Coordinates of C-alpha atoms in Angstrom, one line a residue:
M23 CA -1.5 -23.2 29.4
R24 CA -2.1 -20.5 32.0
L25 CA -5.9 -20.7 31.3
L26 CA -5.9 -24.5 31.6
L27 CA -4.0 -24.5 34.9
K28 CA -6.4 -21.9 36.3
V29 CA -9.5 -23.7 35.2
C30 CA -8.2 -27.0 36.5
A31 CA -7.1 -25.5 39.8
A32 CA -10.5 -23.9 40.3
L33 CA -12.4 -27.1 39.5
A34 CA -10.1 -29.1 41.8
L35 CA -10.8 -26.8 44.7
A36 CA -14.4 -26.0 44.0
L37 CA -15.9 -29.4 43.4
P38 CA -15.2 -30.9 46.8
V39 CA -16.8 -27.9 48.4
F40 CA -20.1 -28.4 46.6
G41 CA -19.9 -32.1 47.4
I42 CA -19.8 -31.2 51.1
A43 CA -22.8 -28.9 50.7
R44 CA -25.0 -31.4 48.9
S45 CA -24.3 -34.1 51.5
A46 CA -25.8 -31.9 54.3
P47 CA -28.2 -34.0 56.5
H48 CA -31.8 -32.9 57.1
A49 CA -32.1 -30.8 60.3
V50 CA -34.9 -30.7 62.8
A51 CA -36.7 -27.3 62.7
P52 CA -35.7 -25.2 65.8
A53 CA -38.3 -24.7 68.5
D54 CA -37.6 -21.0 68.8
G55 CA -38.9 -20.3 65.3
G56 CA -36.4 -17.4 65.1
Q57 CA -35.2 -15.6 62.0
R58 CA -31.7 -16.3 60.5
L59 CA -29.2 -14.1 58.8
I60 CA -26.4 -14.8 56.4
L61 CA -24.2 -11.8 55.7
V62 CA -21.6 -12.0 53.0
T63 CA -19.1 -9.3 52.0
M64 CA -16.9 -9.4 48.8
D65 CA -14.0 -7.1 49.5
G66 CA -13.4 -4.2 47.1
T67 CA -15.8 -5.4 44.3
R68 CA -16.7 -2.6 41.9
W69 CA -20.3 -1.9 41.0
H70 CA -19.1 -1.3 37.4
D71 CA -18.1 -5.0 37.0
L72 CA -21.2 -6.3 38.8
F73 CA -23.7 -4.4 36.7
R74 CA -21.8 -3.8 33.4
G75 CA -19.7 -7.0 33.3
P76 CA -16.1 -7.1 32.1
D77 CA -14.5 -3.7 31.4
A78 CA -13.4 -3.7 27.7
A79 CA -10.6 -1.2 28.4
L80 CA -9.1 -3.3 31.2
L81 CA -9.4 -6.5 29.1
A82 CA -7.5 -4.9 26.3
D83 CA -4.8 -3.6 28.6
K84 CA -2.0 -6.2 28.8
R85 CA -0.9 -4.7 32.2
F86 CA -4.1 -6.1 33.7
T87 CA -5.3 -9.0 31.5
D88 CA -3.2 -11.8 30.2
P89 CA -3.7 -11.9 26.4
D90 CA -4.2 -15.7 26.7
M91 CA -7.2 -15.0 29.0
K92 CA -8.8 -12.2 27.2
D93 CA -10.8 -14.3 24.7
A94 CA -11.8 -16.8 27.4
V95 CA -13.2 -14.0 29.6
E96 CA -15.0 -12.4 26.7
K97 CA -16.6 -15.6 25.6
A98 CA -17.7 -16.5 29.2
W99 CA -18.9 -13.1 30.5
A100 CA -18.9 -10.5 27.7
T101 CA -21.4 -12.0 25.2
G102 CA -25.2 -12.0 25.3
P103 CA -27.5 -9.2 26.3
D104 CA -26.5 -8.8 30.0
H105 CA -22.8 -9.1 30.8
G106 CA -23.3 -8.4 34.5
A107 CA -25.7 -11.3 34.7
A108 CA -23.3 -13.6 32.9
L109 CA -20.6 -12.8 35.4
M110 CA -22.7 -13.1 38.5
P111 CA -25.8 -15.1 37.6
F112 CA -27.1 -15.8 41.1
L113 CA -27.0 -12.1 42.2
H114 CA -28.7 -11.0 39.0
G115 CA -31.0 -14.0 38.9
T116 CA -32.4 -15.3 42.1
M117 CA -31.4 -12.3 44.3
A118 CA -32.5 -9.6 41.9
H119 CA -35.7 -11.3 40.8
R120 CA -36.9 -12.4 44.3
G121 CA -35.2 -9.7 46.3
V122 CA -33.1 -6.7 45.7
L123 CA -29.9 -5.9 43.8
Y124 CA -29.0 -2.2 44.2
G125 CA -26.2 0.2 43.4
N126 CA -26.3 0.4 39.6
R127 CA -25.4 4.0 39.1
D128 CA -26.2 3.6 35.4
A129 CA -29.8 3.2 36.4
G130 CA -29.7 6.1 38.9
Q131 CA -29.2 4.0 42.0
C132 CA -26.9 5.5 44.6
L133 CA -25.4 3.5 47.5
Q134 CA -22.1 4.6 49.1
V135 CA -20.1 4.6 52.3
A136 CA -20.6 7.2 55.0
N137 CA -17.0 7.0 56.3
G138 CA -14.3 9.3 54.9
M139 CA -11.6 6.7 54.4
W140 CA -12.9 4.5 51.6
F141 CA -11.0 1.3 52.5
S142 CA -11.5 -1.9 54.3
Y143 CA -11.4 -1.6 58.1
P144 CA -13.5 1.6 58.1
G145 CA -15.9 -0.1 55.7
Y146 CA -16.3 -3.2 57.8
N147 CA -16.7 -1.2 60.9
E148 CA -19.5 0.8 59.2
I149 CA -21.3 -2.3 58.0
L150 CA -21.2 -4.0 61.3
T151 CA -21.8 -1.1 63.7
G152 CA -24.0 1.2 61.7
R153 CA -21.7 4.1 62.1
A154 CA -18.7 5.6 60.4
D155 CA -15.8 6.2 62.8
D156 CA -13.3 8.5 61.1
A157 CA -11.8 9.5 64.5
H158 CA -10.6 6.0 65.5
I159 CA -10.7 3.7 62.4
T160 CA -8.2 5.3 60.0
S161 CA -6.0 2.3 59.1
N162 CA -6.1 -1.4 58.4
D163 CA -3.9 -2.1 61.4
K164 CA -4.6 -4.9 63.7
I165 CA -6.2 -2.8 66.4
Y166 CA -9.1 -4.1 68.4
N167 CA -12.3 -2.3 67.4
P168 CA -13.4 0.0 70.2
N169 CA -16.9 0.0 68.7
V170 CA -19.5 -2.8 69.3
T171 CA -20.8 -4.6 66.2
F172 CA -24.3 -5.8 65.9
L173 CA -22.8 -9.3 65.9
E174 CA -21.4 -8.7 69.4
W175 CA -24.6 -7.2 70.6
L176 CA -26.6 -10.2 69.3
N177 CA -24.2 -12.6 70.9
R178 CA -25.2 -11.2 74.3
R179 CA -28.9 -11.5 73.8
P180 CA -31.2 -14.4 74.6
G181 CA -31.7 -16.7 71.6
F182 CA -28.5 -15.6 70.0
A183 CA -25.7 -16.2 72.6
G184 CA -23.3 -18.7 71.2
K185 CA -25.2 -18.7 67.9
V186 CA -23.2 -16.1 66.0
A187 CA -20.4 -17.2 63.7
A188 CA -17.9 -15.3 61.7
I189 CA -15.5 -16.6 59.0
G190 CA -13.2 -14.4 56.9
T191 CA -10.4 -14.5 54.4
W192 CA -8.7 -11.5 55.9
D193 CA -6.7 -11.9 59.2
V194 CA -7.9 -8.5 60.5
F195 CA -11.5 -9.7 61.0
P196 CA -10.8 -10.9 64.6
Y197 CA -9.8 -7.3 65.4
I198 CA -12.7 -5.8 63.6
I199 CA -15.2 -8.0 65.4
N200 CA -13.1 -7.8 68.6
D201 CA -13.2 -11.6 69.3
K202 CA -11.7 -11.2 72.7
R203 CA -14.4 -8.8 74.0
S204 CA -17.3 -10.1 71.9
G205 CA -16.9 -13.8 72.6
I206 CA -17.3 -14.6 69.0
A207 CA -14.8 -17.0 67.6
V208 CA -13.7 -15.6 64.3
N209 CA -12.1 -18.1 61.9
A210 CA -9.7 -16.0 59.7
A211 CA -6.8 -18.4 59.2
F212 CA -6.8 -18.6 55.4
G213 CA -5.0 -15.5 54.2
G214 CA -2.6 -15.6 51.3
R215 CA -3.4 -19.1 49.9
F216 CA -5.2 -18.4 46.6
P217 CA -7.9 -19.0 45.8
T218 CA -8.3 -18.3 49.5
D219 CA -12.1 -17.7 49.3
T220 CA -12.4 -21.4 48.5
L221 CA -11.0 -22.3 51.9
T222 CA -13.1 -19.7 53.6
M223 CA -16.3 -21.0 52.0
R224 CA -15.5 -24.6 52.8
A225 CA -15.4 -23.5 56.5
A226 CA -18.6 -21.5 56.0
F227 CA -20.4 -24.5 54.4
D228 CA -19.3 -26.8 57.2
T229 CA -20.4 -24.2 59.8
L230 CA -23.8 -23.8 58.3
R231 CA -24.2 -27.6 58.0
T232 CA -23.0 -28.6 61.5
V233 CA -23.0 -25.7 63.8
K234 CA -26.2 -24.1 62.4
P235 CA -25.7 -20.6 63.8
R236 CA -28.6 -18.1 63.7
V237 CA -26.2 -15.5 62.3
L238 CA -23.4 -16.3 59.9
Y239 CA -21.0 -13.7 58.6
V240 CA -18.7 -14.6 55.8
G241 CA -16.0 -12.1 54.7
L242 CA -14.5 -12.9 51.2
G243 CA -11.3 -11.3 50.1
D244 CA -9.9 -12.6 46.8
T245 CA -11.4 -9.9 44.7
D246 CA -9.5 -7.1 46.6
E247 CA -6.2 -9.0 46.7
L248 CA -6.3 -9.8 43.0
A249 CA -7.3 -6.2 42.1
H250 CA -4.4 -4.8 44.1
I251 CA -1.9 -6.8 42.1
G252 CA -3.6 -5.7 38.9
D253 CA -4.8 -9.2 37.7
Y254 CA -8.1 -8.2 36.2
D255 CA -9.0 -11.5 34.6
Q256 CA -8.5 -13.3 37.9
Y257 CA -10.4 -10.6 39.8
L258 CA -13.4 -11.3 37.5
T259 CA -12.9 -15.1 38.0
A260 CA -13.0 -14.5 41.8
M261 CA -16.3 -12.6 41.4
N262 CA -17.8 -15.4 39.4
R263 CA -16.5 -18.0 41.8
D264 CA -17.9 -16.1 44.8
D265 CA -21.3 -15.9 43.1
D266 CA -21.3 -19.7 42.8
F267 CA -20.3 -20.0 46.5
I268 CA -23.1 -17.6 47.6
A269 CA -25.6 -19.5 45.5
E270 CA -24.6 -22.7 47.3
L271 CA -25.0 -21.1 50.7
W272 CA -28.5 -20.1 49.7
R273 CA -29.3 -23.6 48.4
M274 CA -28.0 -25.2 51.6
A275 CA -30.2 -22.8 53.6
Q276 CA -33.3 -23.6 51.6
A277 CA -32.7 -27.4 51.9
D278 CA -32.4 -27.2 55.7
P279 CA -35.6 -26.8 57.9
A280 CA -33.6 -24.8 60.4
Y281 CA -33.1 -22.1 57.7
R282 CA -35.7 -22.5 55.1
G283 CA -38.3 -19.7 55.0
R284 CA -36.7 -17.8 57.8
T285 CA -33.3 -16.8 56.5
T286 CA -32.3 -13.4 55.0
L287 CA -29.2 -13.3 52.8
I288 CA -27.4 -9.9 52.5
V289 CA -24.4 -9.6 50.1
T290 CA -22.4 -6.3 49.9
T291 CA -18.9 -4.9 49.7
D292 CA -16.8 -2.7 52.0
H293 CA -15.7 -0.2 49.4
G294 CA -15.4 0.3 45.7
R295 CA -12.3 1.1 43.6
G296 CA -10.8 4.0 41.7
A297 CA -12.9 4.8 38.6
A298 CA -10.6 7.3 36.8
G299 CA -9.4 4.7 34.3
G300 CA -6.0 3.0 33.8
A301 CA -4.3 1.7 37.0
A302 CA -6.7 3.6 39.3
W303 CA -8.9 0.5 39.5
T304 CA -6.2 -1.3 41.4
E305 CA -6.5 1.2 44.3
H306 CA -9.0 2.6 46.6
G307 CA -9.1 5.3 49.3
S308 CA -10.0 8.9 49.9
A309 CA -7.8 12.0 49.7
R310 CA -7.8 12.0 53.5
S311 CA -6.6 8.4 53.7
V312 CA -3.8 9.2 51.3
E313 CA -2.8 12.2 53.4
I314 CA -2.7 10.0 56.5
D315 CA -0.7 7.2 55.0
P316 CA 0.8 8.1 51.6
A317 CA 3.2 5.1 51.8
G318 CA 0.2 2.8 51.8
F319 CA -0.6 3.5 48.2
T320 CA 1.2 2.3 45.1
I321 CA -0.1 5.2 43.1
P322 CA 0.9 8.6 44.5
D323 CA -2.3 10.6 43.9
K324 CA -3.1 13.2 46.6
A325 CA -6.7 13.4 45.3
G326 CA -7.3 9.8 46.3
F327 CA -9.3 7.4 44.2
P328 CA -12.9 8.7 43.5
G329 CA -15.2 5.8 43.0
S330 CA -13.9 4.0 46.0
E331 CA -16.9 5.3 48.0
Q332 CA -19.4 3.7 45.7
I333 CA -20.8 0.3 46.8
W334 CA -23.7 -2.0 46.1
L335 CA -25.9 -4.5 48.0
A336 CA -28.1 -7.5 47.3
A337 CA -30.7 -8.9 49.6
L338 CA -33.1 -11.8 49.6
G339 CA -35.4 -13.3 52.2
P340 CA -38.7 -12.9 54.1
A341 CA -37.8 -9.4 55.4
V342 CA -36.9 -8.0 52.0
R343 CA -39.4 -6.0 49.9
A344 CA -39.3 -4.2 46.6
A345 CA -36.4 -1.9 45.7
Q346 CA -36.5 1.8 46.2
P347 CA -37.6 3.8 43.1
V348 CA -34.9 5.2 40.9
G349 CA -34.1 8.8 41.6
S350 CA -34.5 8.6 45.4
P351 CA -31.8 10.0 47.7
C352 CA -28.5 8.2 48.1
L353 CA -28.4 5.3 50.6
H354 CA -25.4 4.5 52.8
Q355 CA -23.4 1.7 54.2
N356 CA -24.2 2.7 57.8
Q357 CA -27.8 1.5 57.2
I358 CA -26.8 -2.2 56.8
A359 CA -26.5 -3.0 60.5
A360 CA -30.0 -1.9 61.3
S361 CA -31.3 -3.7 58.2
A362 CA -29.7 -6.9 59.4
L363 CA -31.3 -6.5 62.8
V364 CA -34.7 -5.8 61.3
A365 CA -34.4 -8.9 59.2
L366 CA -33.8 -10.8 62.5
G367 CA -36.9 -9.3 64.1
Q368 CA -34.8 -7.2 66.4
D369 CA -35.3 -3.6 67.5
W370 CA -32.3 -1.9 65.9
R371 CA -32.7 1.2 68.1
A372 CA -32.1 -1.0 71.1
F373 CA -28.7 -1.7 69.5
D374 CA -27.9 1.9 68.6
A375 CA -30.5 4.5 68.1
G376 CA -27.8 6.7 66.4
A377 CA -27.0 4.1 63.8
G378 CA -28.1 4.5 60.2
A379 CA -31.8 3.6 59.8
P380 CA -32.7 0.4 58.0
L381 CA -32.5 0.5 54.2
P382 CA -35.9 0.9 52.5
F383 CA -35.7 -2.6 51.1
F384 CA -36.4 -4.1 54.6
A385 CA -39.9 -4.4 56.1
K386 CA -40.2 -2.0 59.1
D387 CA -42.7 -4.2 61.0
R388 CA -40.5 -7.1 61.7

């Protein structure tokens, strides 16, 4: 019964969304010919599940997987030669084959955060500013970000002013992007209504279809919320659902002359999760973050949760080139902001010469 209810609920919520996307009218190509960017983050999504597929130990653990769901999960995403591709077919298919899917440590690919906290606000700050800020960003409290994001910087530049949009599941996003100072209206009103990402993506689809921003940032959050409560089968379901949503965003962009051929899509995560086994996967954070706020963790481990620093990234579009060879030095989250600006044809050094340099997947001559 639980499986049936979940499947029916997912279909009831998801189908109208795709109906909206397919009804998008044809747009007139913009006169400026400028590049576009869609940035999507999936909160707290482990590279282990993305690349390996469902974790057999977590599926077998009744604390984390409903026994009634175990067989369904295995049949859907743990059969065939590539379990990761079964779980997230768009990222492993279109994005990996025509762009980049990076962060598979089993294949020698290293991508990790530069901040010392290993949780959400520090991660989003690093993604959007190109810098870790362990001096000021040490909690998830609703504190207006003192740092300027590349979204804010773009919103003050010719050709981008008023054309930057942000939609997020988490109600801290207005503070991270500093909506009051940046002038960017951040729609983050969906928290706590599962599956919340469905509501977030409905707003994103509508924004892409009607507002047509040059830069769209979408912050998804169901994966982290479901992981924190230890619901592994639904965490996987959220990953699969988000993959569908991201695929639909890309299909919409390719069907619209305002976006087709000039849009770069970047998908990543703010942090990983504990990799020690057992309940560690439900948590994330460094030893320092546990020391700062021990009451903020359900598992009292002073060592923190190693694995939380490990992330991944997928990218697709005209600015994206072949992946870096295996065995190269570790890449970092603070390189994403500059990469996004390069994809938009902007000089990332004019934003912040001290930010992380663009990832090697992005053409340097744009």
